[in-house]
Coordinates of C-alpha atoms in Angstrom, one line a residue:
Chain A
X123 CA -82.3 -68.9 -145.8
X124 CA -79.2 -70.2 -144.5
X125 CA -76.6 -68.2 -142.2
X126 CA -74.5 -67.7 -144.8
X127 CA -76.6 -66.2 -148.2
X128 CA -78.2 -63.8 -145.3
X129 CA -74.3 -62.7 -144.9
X130 CA -74.1 -63.0 -148.8
X131 CA -77.2 -60.9 -149.6
X132 CA -75.9 -58.4 -146.9
X133 CA -72.3 -57.9 -148.3
X134 CA -74.3 -57.5 -152.9
X135 CA -76.6 -54.9 -150.7
X136 CA -73.3 -52.6 -148.5
X137 CA -72.1 -52.6 -151.9
X138 CA -74.7 -51.1 -154.0
X139 CA -75.7 -49.2 -151.7
X140 CA -71.8 -48.4 -151.7
X141 CA -71.6 -47.9 -155.0
X142 CA -75.2 -45.7 -155.7
X143 CA -73.5 -42.8 -153.8
X144 CA -70.0 -42.9 -155.8
X145 CA -72.0 -42.8 -158.8
X146 CA -74.6 -40.0 -157.4
X147 CA -71.8 -38.4 -155.9
X148 CA -69.8 -38.7 -159.8
X149 CA -73.0 -37.4 -161.3
X150 CA -73.4 -34.4 -159.7
X151 CA -69.2 -33.3 -159.5
X152 CA -69.5 -33.7 -163.3
X153 CA -73.1 -31.1 -163.4
X154 CA -71.1 -29.1 -161.0
X155 CA -67.9 -28.8 -163.7
X156 CA -69.4 -29.3 -166.6
X157 CA -69.2 -25.9 -170.0
X158 CA -72.3 -24.4 -171.0
X159 CA -74.8 -24.6 -167.6
X160 CA -77.3 -22.6 -168.0
X161 CA -76.2 -20.9 -164.8
X162 CA -72.6 -20.3 -166.9
X163 CA -74.4 -18.0 -169.7
X164 CA -72.2 -15.4 -170.1
X165 CA -75.2 -12.8 -171.4
X166 CA -76.1 -12.7 -168.0
X167 CA -74.8 -9.9 -165.2
X168 CA -73.2 -10.7 -161.9
X169 CA -76.6 -9.5 -160.0
X170 CA -79.1 -11.7 -162.6
X171 CA -76.5 -14.9 -162.1
X172 CA -76.7 -14.6 -158.2
X173 CA -80.3 -14.1 -158.2
X174 CA -81.2 -17.2 -160.2
X175 CA -78.2 -19.2 -158.5
X176 CA -79.7 -17.9 -154.6
X177 CA -83.2 -19.7 -156.0
X178 CA -81.5 -22.3 -157.0
X179 CA -79.1 -23.1 -153.7
X180 CA -76.1 -23.0 -156.3
X181 CA -74.6 -20.5 -153.7
X182 CA -73.7 -22.8 -151.1
X183 CA -70.6 -24.4 -151.3
X184 CA -70.7 -27.9 -153.4
X185 CA -70.5 -29.5 -150.2
X186 CA -72.9 -28.4 -148.6
X187 CA -74.8 -28.5 -152.1
X188 CA -74.8 -31.8 -152.1
X189 CA -76.4 -33.3 -149.0
X190 CA -79.2 -31.1 -149.8
X191 CA -79.7 -32.5 -152.9
X192 CA -79.9 -36.3 -151.4
X193 CA -81.5 -34.5 -149.1
X194 CA -84.6 -34.0 -151.1
X195 CA -84.0 -36.7 -153.7
X196 CA -84.4 -38.3 -150.9
X197 CA -88.0 -37.3 -150.6
X198 CA -88.5 -37.3 -154.1
X199 CA -87.2 -34.3 -154.8
X200 CA -84.8 -34.2 -158.0
X201 CA -84.6 -30.3 -158.5
X202 CA -86.7 -28.7 -161.5
X203 CA -85.3 -28.6 -165.8
X204 CA -83.4 -25.9 -166.4
X205 CA -84.0 -25.7 -170.2
X206 CA -86.1 -28.0 -171.9
X207 CA -88.9 -27.9 -169.8
X208 CA -88.7 -24.4 -167.9
X209 CA -89.2 -24.7 -164.7
X210 CA -91.0 -28.5 -164.1
X211 CA -89.9 -31.0 -161.7
X212 CA -87.8 -33.4 -162.6
X213 CA -89.2 -35.9 -160.5
X214 CA -92.9 -36.0 -162.1
X215 CA -90.8 -36.2 -165.7
X216 CA -88.8 -38.5 -165.1
X217 CA -91.3 -40.9 -163.0
X218 CA -94.0 -41.1 -165.9
X219 CA -91.2 -41.9 -168.7
X220 CA -90.0 -43.6 -166.5
X221 CA -93.3 -45.4 -165.9
X222 CA -93.8 -45.7 -170.1
X223 CA -90.2 -47.6 -170.5
X224 CA -91.2 -50.0 -167.6
X225 CA -93.9 -51.2 -169.1
X226 CA -92.7 -51.1 -172.2
X227 CA -89.9 -53.3 -170.9
X228 CA -91.6 -55.9 -168.5
X229 CA -94.4 -56.4 -171.5
X230 CA -90.9 -57.0 -174.0
X231 CA -89.4 -58.9 -171.7
X232 CA -92.7 -60.8 -171.5
X233 CA -93.2 -61.2 -175.3
X234 CA -89.8 -62.7 -176.0
X235 CA -89.0 -64.8 -172.9
X236 CA -93.2 -66.5 -174.1
X237 CA -92.3 -66.7 -177.8
X238 CA -88.5 -67.3 -177.1
X239 CA -89.1 -70.1 -175.3
X240 CA -92.0 -71.7 -177.4
X241 CA -89.1 -71.5 -180.2
X242 CA -86.1 -73.1 -178.2
X243 CA -87.9 -76.1 -177.4
X244 CA -89.6 -76.2 -181.3
X245 CA -86.2 -76.8 -182.2
X246 CA -84.8 -78.7 -179.6
X247 CA -87.7 -81.4 -180.6
X248 CA -87.1 -81.0 -184.4
X249 CA -83.0 -81.1 -184.4
X250 CA -81.4 -80.8 -187.0
X251 CA -84.3 -80.6 -189.0
X252 CA -85.0 -77.9 -191.7
X253 CA -87.3 -76.1 -188.7
X254 CA -84.6 -76.2 -186.8
X255 CA -81.9 -74.1 -189.5
X256 CA -84.2 -71.4 -189.3
X257 CA -85.2 -71.3 -185.6
X258 CA -81.1 -71.6 -185.2
X259 CA -80.4 -68.7 -188.6
X260 CA -83.9 -66.5 -186.7
X261 CA -82.3 -66.7 -183.7
X262 CA -79.3 -65.8 -184.7
X263 CA -80.5 -62.8 -186.4
X264 CA -82.1 -61.5 -183.3
X265 CA -79.0 -62.2 -181.5
X266 CA -76.4 -60.4 -182.9
X267 CA -78.6 -57.3 -184.9
X268 CA -79.3 -54.7 -182.3
X269 CA -82.2 -53.6 -182.3
X270 CA -82.6 -50.1 -183.4
X271 CA -82.4 -52.3 -186.6
X272 CA -85.5 -53.6 -186.6
X273 CA -87.4 -50.9 -184.8
X274 CA -85.8 -49.0 -188.4
X275 CA -87.7 -51.8 -190.1
X276 CA -90.6 -51.7 -188.9
X277 CA -91.2 -48.1 -189.0
X278 CA -90.5 -48.4 -192.5
X279 CA -92.4 -51.4 -193.5
X280 CA -95.3 -50.7 -191.9
X281 CA -96.3 -47.2 -190.7
X282 CA -94.2 -45.3 -193.7
X283 CA -94.7 -48.1 -196.5
X284 CA -98.1 -49.2 -195.2
X285 CA -99.9 -46.7 -193.0
X286 CA -100.7 -49.6 -190.7
X287 CA -99.5 -47.9 -187.7
X288 CA -98.3 -44.6 -187.2
X289 CA -95.0 -42.7 -187.2
X290 CA -94.8 -41.5 -184.1
X291 CA -96.2 -42.1 -180.3
X292 CA -99.8 -41.0 -179.2
X293 CA -101.3 -41.0 -175.8
X294 CA -104.4 -40.4 -177.8
X295 CA -103.5 -44.2 -179.9
X296 CA -101.7 -45.2 -176.7
X297 CA -102.6 -49.0 -177.9
X298 CA -101.3 -48.6 -181.5
X299 CA -98.6 -47.0 -181.0
X300 CA -96.3 -49.2 -178.7
X301 CA -96.9 -52.4 -181.0
X302 CA -93.6 -50.9 -182.3
X303 CA -91.5 -50.3 -179.8
X304 CA -92.4 -53.5 -178.0
X305 CA -92.2 -56.5 -181.4
X306 CA -88.6 -53.7 -181.7
X307 CA -87.4 -54.2 -178.2
X308 CA -88.7 -58.1 -177.8
X309 CA -86.6 -60.2 -181.3
X310 CA -83.4 -59.2 -179.3
X311 CA -85.0 -61.5 -176.5
X312 CA -86.9 -63.7 -178.5
X313 CA -83.7 -64.2 -179.6
X314 CA -81.3 -65.0 -176.6
X315 CA -84.6 -67.5 -174.9
X316 CA -84.5 -69.1 -177.7
X317 CA -80.7 -69.7 -178.2
X318 CA -80.5 -70.6 -175.2
X319 CA -83.1 -73.3 -174.6
X320 CA -82.1 -75.4 -177.3
X321 CA -79.9 -75.5 -176.0
X322 CA -80.4 -76.5 -172.1
X323 CA -82.7 -78.4 -173.6
X324 CA -81.0 -80.4 -176.8
X325 CA -79.1 -81.0 -172.8
X326 CA -82.4 -82.1 -171.3
X327 CA -83.2 -84.0 -173.9
X328 CA -80.6 -86.6 -174.0
X329 CA -80.3 -87.0 -170.1
X330 CA -80.4 -90.0 -168.3
X331 CA -83.5 -89.0 -166.2
X332 CA -85.1 -89.0 -170.0
X333 CA -84.5 -92.6 -170.8
X334 CA -86.5 -92.9 -168.0
X335 CA -89.1 -91.7 -167.7
X336 CA -90.0 -92.8 -171.3
X337 CA -89.1 -96.3 -169.8
X338 CA -91.8 -95.6 -167.9
X339 CA -94.1 -95.2 -169.7
X340 CA -94.9 -91.8 -169.8
X341 CA -96.6 -90.0 -172.8
X342 CA -94.2 -87.0 -174.6
X343 CA -96.5 -84.5 -173.5
X344 CA -96.0 -84.9 -170.4
X345 CA -92.8 -85.6 -171.0
X346 CA -92.4 -83.0 -172.1
X347 CA -94.2 -80.5 -170.6
X348 CA -93.5 -82.4 -166.6
X349 CA -90.1 -83.1 -167.3
X350 CA -88.0 -81.3 -169.7
X351 CA -89.5 -78.3 -169.8
X352 CA -89.6 -77.2 -165.9
X353 CA -85.8 -78.3 -165.8
X354 CA -84.4 -76.7 -168.6
X355 CA -85.9 -73.7 -167.9
X356 CA -84.2 -73.2 -164.1
X357 CA -80.5 -71.9 -165.9
X358 CA -83.0 -69.4 -168.6
X359 CA -82.7 -67.7 -165.5
X360 CA -79.2 -66.5 -166.0
X361 CA -79.5 -64.7 -169.2
X362 CA -81.7 -62.2 -167.8
X363 CA -79.4 -60.5 -166.7
X364 CA -77.1 -59.9 -170.0
X365 CA -81.3 -59.6 -171.7
X366 CA -82.4 -57.0 -168.9
X367 CA -79.0 -55.0 -169.8
X368 CA -79.3 -55.7 -173.5
X369 CA -82.9 -53.9 -173.8
X370 CA -82.4 -51.2 -171.4
X371 CA -79.9 -50.0 -174.2
X372 CA -82.0 -50.1 -176.7
X373 CA -85.1 -48.7 -175.5
X374 CA -82.7 -45.9 -175.7
X375 CA -82.7 -45.8 -179.0
X376 CA -86.1 -47.5 -180.2
X377 CA -87.8 -44.7 -177.7
X378 CA -86.0 -42.1 -180.2
X379 CA -87.3 -43.6 -183.3
X380 CA -90.5 -44.6 -182.3
X381 CA -90.5 -40.8 -180.1
X382 CA -92.1 -42.6 -177.6
X383 CA -91.9 -40.6 -174.9
X384 CA -90.3 -42.5 -172.6
X385 CA -86.8 -42.1 -170.1
X386 CA -84.0 -43.0 -173.1
X387 CA -85.9 -40.0 -174.9
X388 CA -85.7 -37.9 -172.1
X389 CA -82.6 -38.6 -171.7
X390 CA -81.6 -37.5 -175.4
X391 CA -83.1 -34.7 -175.1
X392 CA -81.5 -33.1 -171.7
X393 CA -77.9 -34.4 -173.0
X394 CA -79.0 -31.7 -176.6
X395 CA -80.7 -29.2 -174.5
X396 CA -78.2 -29.7 -171.9
X397 CA -80.7 -29.3 -168.9
X398 CA -78.2 -31.2 -166.4
X399 CA -80.7 -31.7 -163.7
X400 CA -82.9 -34.4 -165.6
X401 CA -79.7 -36.0 -167.3
X402 CA -78.6 -36.4 -163.7
X403 CA -82.0 -37.9 -162.3
X404 CA -82.4 -40.0 -165.6
X405 CA -78.5 -41.2 -165.1
X406 CA -79.0 -42.4 -161.8
X407 CA -82.4 -44.0 -163.0
X408 CA -81.3 -45.7 -164.9
X409 CA -77.4 -46.9 -162.7
X410 CA -80.6 -47.6 -159.6
X411 CA -82.7 -49.8 -161.7
X412 CA -79.3 -51.6 -163.7
X413 CA -77.8 -52.3 -159.9
X414 CA -81.0 -53.5 -158.4
X415 CA -81.4 -56.2 -161.5
X416 CA -77.7 -57.3 -160.6
X417 CA -78.5 -58.1 -157.0
X418 CA -81.8 -59.9 -157.2
X419 CA -80.2 -61.7 -159.7
X420 CA -76.9 -62.3 -157.8
X421 CA -79.1 -63.2 -155.3
X422 CA -81.3 -65.9 -157.2
X423 CA -78.8 -66.7 -158.2
X424 CA -77.4 -67.8 -155.1
X425 CA -80.3 -69.1 -153.4
X426 CA -81.1 -71.3 -157.2
X427 CA -77.6 -72.9 -157.1
X428 CA -75.6 -72.3 -153.5
X429 CA -72.9 -73.3 -156.1
X430 CA -72.2 -70.0 -157.5
X431 CA -72.2 -68.0 -154.3
X432 CA -69.3 -70.1 -153.1
X433 CA -67.5 -69.6 -155.9
X434 CA -67.6 -65.7 -156.0
X435 CA -66.2 -65.6 -152.7
X436 CA -63.1 -65.7 -153.1
Chain B
X163 CA -89.7 -118.8 -181.9
X164 CA -88.6 -122.1 -180.3
X165 CA -84.6 -122.4 -180.2
X166 CA -83.8 -125.8 -180.9
X167 CA -85.1 -125.3 -183.9
X168 CA -82.5 -123.3 -185.6
X169 CA -80.4 -124.6 -187.3
X170 CA -77.9 -122.6 -189.1
X171 CA -76.3 -124.2 -193.1
X172 CA -72.7 -123.1 -193.8
X173 CA -73.7 -120.0 -195.7
X174 CA -75.0 -118.3 -192.9
X175 CA -71.3 -117.5 -192.0
X176 CA -68.5 -115.3 -194.2
X177 CA -65.1 -115.9 -193.7
X178 CA -63.8 -112.4 -192.5
X179 CA -60.2 -113.9 -193.2
X180 CA -57.3 -111.6 -193.0
X181 CA -58.9 -108.2 -194.5
X182 CA -59.1 -106.4 -190.6
X183 CA -54.5 -106.5 -189.9
X184 CA -55.6 -106.5 -186.5
X185 CA -52.0 -105.5 -186.1
X186 CA -52.0 -101.8 -186.8
X187 CA -53.8 -98.9 -185.3
X188 CA -55.5 -97.0 -187.0
X189 CA -54.4 -93.6 -185.4
X190 CA -55.9 -90.0 -187.4
X191 CA -52.0 -88.5 -188.2
X192 CA -51.2 -85.9 -185.6
X193 CA -52.0 -82.5 -186.5
X194 CA -50.8 -79.4 -185.0
X195 CA -53.1 -77.9 -182.6
X196 CA -53.7 -75.0 -184.6
X197 CA -54.7 -77.2 -187.8
X198 CA -56.8 -78.7 -185.8
X199 CA -58.8 -75.4 -185.1
X200 CA -58.7 -74.2 -189.0
X201 CA -60.1 -77.5 -189.3
X202 CA -63.0 -77.1 -187.0
X203 CA -64.1 -73.5 -188.6
X204 CA -63.6 -75.1 -191.6
X205 CA -66.0 -77.1 -191.0
X206 CA -68.6 -73.6 -189.8
X207 CA -70.6 -72.8 -192.6
X208 CA -71.4 -69.3 -190.7
X209 CA -67.7 -68.8 -189.5
X210 CA -66.5 -69.0 -193.3
X211 CA -69.4 -66.6 -194.3
X212 CA -69.4 -64.9 -191.7
X213 CA -64.7 -64.1 -192.1
X214 CA -65.6 -63.4 -195.6
X215 CA -68.8 -60.8 -195.8
X216 CA -66.0 -59.4 -193.2
X217 CA -62.8 -59.2 -195.3
X218 CA -64.7 -58.0 -198.6
X219 CA -66.3 -54.6 -196.3
X220 CA -62.9 -54.7 -194.8
X221 CA -61.6 -54.4 -198.4
X222 CA -64.0 -52.0 -200.0
X223 CA -64.0 -49.3 -196.4
X224 CA -60.5 -49.3 -197.0
X225 CA -60.1 -48.7 -201.0
X226 CA -63.4 -48.0 -202.2
X227 CA -62.9 -44.5 -200.6
X228 CA -59.3 -44.2 -202.9
X229 CA -60.7 -45.2 -206.3
X230 CA -64.0 -43.0 -206.4
X231 CA -63.4 -39.4 -208.3
X232 CA -66.0 -38.0 -205.2
X233 CA -64.8 -36.9 -201.6
X234 CA -66.7 -38.1 -198.4
X235 CA -67.2 -34.2 -197.4
X236 CA -67.9 -32.7 -200.6
X237 CA -71.1 -31.0 -201.0
X238 CA -72.1 -30.5 -204.4
X239 CA -76.2 -29.0 -203.7
X240 CA -76.4 -29.5 -207.8
X241 CA -76.6 -33.1 -207.2
X242 CA -78.2 -33.4 -204.0
X243 CA -80.6 -36.1 -202.9
X244 CA -80.3 -38.1 -205.7
X245 CA -81.1 -42.1 -205.5
X246 CA -78.3 -44.6 -206.2
X247 CA -77.8 -44.7 -209.9
X248 CA -75.2 -46.1 -212.1
X249 CA -73.1 -42.5 -211.2
X250 CA -74.3 -42.9 -207.6
X251 CA -73.6 -46.3 -206.7
X252 CA -75.4 -45.3 -203.0
X253 CA -77.1 -42.3 -203.8
X254 CA -75.7 -39.0 -202.4
X255 CA -77.7 -37.7 -198.7
X256 CA -79.0 -34.3 -198.7
X257 CA -76.0 -32.1 -199.0
X258 CA -75.1 -33.7 -202.4
X259 CA -72.5 -36.0 -201.1
X260 CA -71.6 -39.3 -202.9
X261 CA -73.0 -41.8 -200.6
X262 CA -71.3 -44.3 -201.8
X263 CA -67.8 -42.9 -200.9
X264 CA -69.2 -42.1 -197.5
X265 CA -70.4 -45.4 -196.8
X266 CA -67.9 -46.7 -197.1
X267 CA -65.3 -44.1 -195.6
X268 CA -67.9 -44.3 -192.6
X269 CA -68.1 -48.7 -192.4
X270 CA -63.7 -47.2 -192.7
X271 CA -64.3 -45.2 -189.1
X272 CA -66.5 -47.5 -187.5
X273 CA -63.7 -50.2 -188.1
X274 CA -61.3 -48.2 -186.8
X275 CA -62.8 -47.8 -183.6
X276 CA -64.0 -50.1 -183.1
X277 CA -60.1 -52.0 -183.9
X278 CA -58.2 -49.5 -182.0
X279 CA -61.0 -49.0 -179.0
X280 CA -60.2 -52.7 -178.5
X281 CA -56.5 -52.6 -179.1
X282 CA -56.6 -50.5 -175.8
X283 CA -58.8 -52.5 -173.8
X284 CA -57.4 -55.8 -174.4
X285 CA -52.8 -54.5 -172.8
X286 CA -55.3 -52.5 -170.3
X287 CA -58.6 -55.9 -169.6
X288 CA -55.2 -58.4 -169.8
X289 CA -52.7 -55.8 -168.0
X290 CA -55.1 -55.6 -164.9
X291 CA -56.1 -59.4 -165.5
X292 CA -53.5 -61.2 -164.5
X293 CA -52.0 -58.6 -162.0
X294 CA -55.2 -59.1 -159.9
X295 CA -55.7 -62.8 -160.9
X296 CA -51.8 -64.2 -161.1
X297 CA -51.1 -62.6 -157.8
X298 CA -53.4 -62.9 -155.9
X299 CA -54.5 -62.3 -152.3
X300 CA -54.9 -58.7 -151.0
X301 CA -53.7 -56.9 -154.5
X302 CA -56.7 -59.8 -155.8
X303 CA -60.0 -58.7 -153.0
X304 CA -58.6 -54.1 -154.2
X305 CA -58.5 -54.9 -157.4
X306 CA -61.7 -56.6 -157.9
X307 CA -63.7 -54.1 -155.2
X308 CA -62.8 -51.3 -157.7
X309 CA -63.4 -53.4 -160.7
X310 CA -67.0 -54.3 -159.1
X311 CA -67.7 -50.7 -158.5
X312 CA -67.1 -49.7 -162.1
X313 CA -68.6 -52.8 -163.4
X314 CA -72.1 -52.1 -161.5
X315 CA -72.2 -48.4 -163.9
X316 CA -74.5 -49.2 -166.9
X317 CA -72.3 -48.8 -170.3
X318 CA -74.5 -46.1 -171.4
X319 CA -74.7 -43.6 -168.2
X320 CA -70.6 -44.1 -168.5
X321 CA -69.9 -43.4 -171.9
X322 CA -73.2 -40.4 -172.0
X323 CA -70.9 -38.8 -169.4
X324 CA -67.7 -39.2 -171.2
X325 CA -68.7 -38.1 -174.0
X326 CA -71.3 -34.7 -172.1
X327 CA -67.6 -33.6 -170.3
X328 CA -65.0 -34.6 -173.0
X329 CA -66.8 -32.7 -176.5
X330 CA -67.2 -36.4 -179.0
X331 CA -64.5 -36.6 -181.4
X332 CA -62.6 -39.6 -183.3
X333 CA -60.3 -39.9 -179.8
X334 CA -62.2 -39.4 -177.5
X335 CA -65.0 -41.6 -178.6
X336 CA -62.3 -44.5 -178.9
X337 CA -61.4 -43.4 -175.4
X338 CA -64.9 -44.0 -174.2
X339 CA -65.6 -47.2 -175.3
X340 CA -62.3 -48.2 -174.0
X341 CA -63.0 -47.1 -170.2
X342 CA -66.1 -49.8 -170.7
X343 CA -64.9 -52.4 -172.8
X344 CA -61.7 -53.6 -170.9
X345 CA -63.9 -54.7 -167.5
X346 CA -64.9 -58.0 -169.1
X347 CA -61.4 -59.0 -171.0
X348 CA -59.6 -58.3 -167.6
X349 CA -62.7 -60.3 -165.8
X350 CA -61.7 -63.5 -168.3
X351 CA -57.8 -62.8 -168.0
X352 CA -58.1 -63.2 -164.7
X353 CA -60.3 -66.2 -164.5
X354 CA -57.6 -68.1 -166.7
X355 CA -55.4 -67.1 -164.8
X356 CA -56.1 -68.1 -161.5
X357 CA -56.8 -71.2 -164.1
X358 CA -53.9 -71.8 -165.1
X359 CA -52.0 -70.9 -162.3
X360 CA -52.9 -73.6 -160.8
X361 CA -51.8 -76.1 -162.9
X362 CA -48.2 -78.4 -163.2
X363 CA -46.4 -77.2 -165.1
X364 CA -46.7 -74.0 -163.5
X365 CA -45.3 -75.5 -159.9
X366 CA -42.4 -76.6 -162.5
X367 CA -41.6 -74.4 -163.8
X368 CA -41.4 -72.2 -160.1
X369 CA -39.7 -74.7 -158.8
X370 CA -36.6 -74.8 -161.7
X371 CA -36.5 -71.1 -160.5
X372 CA -38.2 -69.2 -162.6
X373 CA -39.1 -65.9 -162.4
X374 CA -42.6 -64.4 -161.8
X375 CA -42.2 -62.5 -165.3
X376 CA -40.5 -65.7 -167.0
X377 CA -44.5 -67.6 -165.5
X378 CA -46.7 -64.9 -166.8
X379 CA -45.1 -65.0 -170.7
X380 CA -43.5 -68.1 -170.7
X381 CA -45.8 -70.1 -168.7
X382 CA -49.9 -68.5 -168.0
X383 CA -50.1 -66.4 -171.1
X384 CA -49.2 -68.6 -174.2
X385 CA -51.9 -71.0 -172.8
X386 CA -55.1 -68.3 -172.3
X387 CA -54.3 -66.4 -175.8
X388 CA -57.0 -68.4 -177.2
X389 CA -60.0 -67.1 -174.5
X390 CA -58.0 -63.7 -175.5
X391 CA -59.2 -64.1 -179.6
X392 CA -62.5 -65.4 -179.4
X393 CA -63.2 -62.9 -176.7
X394 CA -61.5 -59.9 -178.5
X395 CA -63.9 -60.6 -181.4
X396 CA -66.7 -60.6 -180.1
X397 CA -66.2 -57.4 -178.5
X398 CA -65.3 -55.9 -181.9
X399 CA -69.4 -56.2 -182.6
X400 CA -70.1 -54.4 -179.2
X401 CA -67.3 -51.7 -179.4
X402 CA -69.9 -51.1 -183.7
X403 CA -72.9 -51.3 -181.8
X404 CA -72.0 -48.5 -178.7
X405 CA -70.4 -46.3 -181.0
X406 CA -73.5 -46.4 -183.5
X407 CA -75.0 -45.4 -180.1
X408 CA -73.3 -42.5 -179.6
X409 CA -74.3 -41.4 -182.0
X410 CA -78.2 -41.4 -182.0
X411 CA -77.3 -40.0 -178.9
X412 CA -75.5 -37.0 -180.4
X413 CA -72.5 -37.6 -179.1
X414 CA -70.8 -39.1 -181.8
X415 CA -67.9 -38.2 -184.9
X416 CA -68.3 -34.2 -185.9
X417 CA -69.7 -33.3 -189.4
X418 CA -68.1 -34.0 -191.7
X419 CA -66.2 -37.6 -190.6
X420 CA -69.0 -39.8 -191.1
X421 CA -69.2 -43.6 -189.3
X422 CA -71.9 -46.5 -189.6
X423 CA -73.7 -44.9 -186.8
X424 CA -74.5 -41.0 -187.5
X425 CA -74.4 -42.1 -191.5
X426 CA -77.8 -44.5 -190.1
X427 CA -78.4 -41.4 -188.1
X428 CA -79.1 -38.9 -190.7
X429 CA -80.7 -41.1 -192.9
X430 CA -83.0 -41.6 -190.3
X431 CA -83.8 -37.9 -190.3
X432 CA -84.8 -38.0 -193.8
X433 CA -86.2 -42.0 -193.9
X434 CA -90.6 -41.1 -195.3
X435 CA -88.2 -39.0 -198.3
X436 CA -84.9 -40.4 -199.5
X437 CA -85.8 -44.5 -197.3
X438 CA -82.6 -45.1 -199.1
X439 CA -80.3 -42.7 -197.0
X440 CA -81.1 -45.1 -193.8
X441 CA -81.6 -48.6 -196.0
X442 CA -78.1 -49.1 -196.9
X443 CA -75.4 -47.5 -194.5
X444 CA -78.2 -49.7 -192.1
X445 CA -77.7 -53.3 -193.9
X446 CA -74.1 -52.8 -194.1
X447 CA -74.3 -52.2 -190.4
X448 CA -76.3 -55.4 -189.6
X449 CA -74.0 -57.3 -191.9
X450 CA -70.9 -56.4 -190.1
X451 CA -73.0 -57.1 -186.8
X452 CA -73.6 -60.8 -187.9
X453 CA -70.9 -61.6 -189.5
X454 CA -68.8 -60.8 -186.7
X455 CA -70.5 -63.0 -184.5
X456 CA -71.0 -65.5 -186.9
X457 CA -66.5 -65.5 -186.8
X458 CA -67.0 -64.5 -183.1
X459 CA -68.8 -68.4 -182.6
X460 CA -66.4 -70.3 -185.1
X461 CA -64.0 -69.0 -183.7
X462 CA -65.0 -69.8 -180.5
X463 CA -66.1 -73.4 -181.2
X464 CA -62.6 -74.2 -183.1
X465 CA -60.1 -73.1 -180.0
X466 CA -62.0 -73.8 -177.8
X467 CA -64.3 -77.1 -178.4
X468 CA -65.2 -77.9 -175.3
X469 CA -66.7 -73.7 -174.5
X470 CA -69.2 -74.6 -177.2
X471 CA -72.9 -73.7 -176.6
X472 CA -73.0 -70.6 -173.5

């Protein structure tokens, strides 16, 4: 790692931290001024309200509250839930939900990338045949149609009609009830990866070093796996960003449909019941994960292909 | 083979004669750029099918609610939850509202929201990108930093928060969608402006004493419009999707208004008993998304053949 690479990473880190701080501040202020919080309940008498405010530390000026919130947050304390799960620690609620969402996301990425790569390579090797067309149609459908539609169709077909899968999540039957959401989430990944791998693979297969490798008399297996695939896969990293963002949006709705108690469902429920501490924590966690992913992807671009970094420095 | 032994016979050769007139060059007729693009577009079957689907759905969305004898928000519990039949093509919902009218009205709202939101995006994003790219220097770096910060907040967080502060209505949903989509537009504009402004015809124009306004509107904009159209077509399905997403989160259009998102969400609540209530809007939603994507891809390949595939 050269000096300029480190400088670039440092710059990106600082921007990310500033962004996170700004997001937290905006979230915090919004929550403070939003109508309909449990503290703003008109049925409460003045003394009862004062008591509650003192209990949650809401009687201090807002900057003090904000500093206090950040201090607590750094020790892993996001406050307590107001409405949804009365007085439960937000950090434990969000923590367990986020764990489930992340596992699902990770499974979808792994399954999707493997199947997508296979499909893409298959299509590229059978270019301009019926197989290629079928693979292309599948990937166009998968790219265009959002994951919640697939979740609904799977739910309707396999859970509601054929009764092969449970309609909602239960922790006693975790594996079987995870099939539906993971399947629905991975369709988009499969399609994106397949489409991209095919394009890359086709351009690699027609390159001159492939002709050379063929001329050397290498067998087809070595040719495809060792020479073509490896070079075609490097650029696939570039689409991981959009894929992960899609997944994050996708999980929110898919979790609601398959009633998975993940981060998305928690956020939706807390929005519906105005539970501001949970909304704040979930949104912040989403933003933090997003920024972290973008940072990792940007840095890995920079290391793989230094031209990208230089191009961005304008 | 022994070369010495090859013998050439007279009928091994054929007299070409003057069948080919080498004094005349065969050149494809010159076509205006739009005709060239149109020809390329017509060759792309998927894109043409996409365009036709979009047009058919748009026609239904505009005219079906007008021509039907039912109102999209007329509640009549006597005819509640009827499966699709000749009287109600798409059946009725649990309140007895005719779903044929409701689905097409919903499609109308979804398309309206998407088109208006994208229209605002284009204006805001293009202005931002043009200023940032054209003037460069300090202006550019400040504007880019601001954009970087806004861009690193995930769309779904922005949307959710905005709509919690402003209670959901047609206007606020459009505002929220425009607020998140303009960044992509301004990025493309900026990149294109940076590319075009170094070209020699811009330099020539400036040498002739053209003002900044003249260069922006007469020299740069006409050269980047195709990128803009492509971007617009790619953004519309995004806007339709986010509208549906908002409906799912419970921040969609308020009742009795309907959009594809709210219809799918309502239908989902009775999915096990009346699957048609959800399946029909889902099908139209999916066809719309697919068509816009196919059409957008086709348009990109037609307008800018160098950008083919990603």
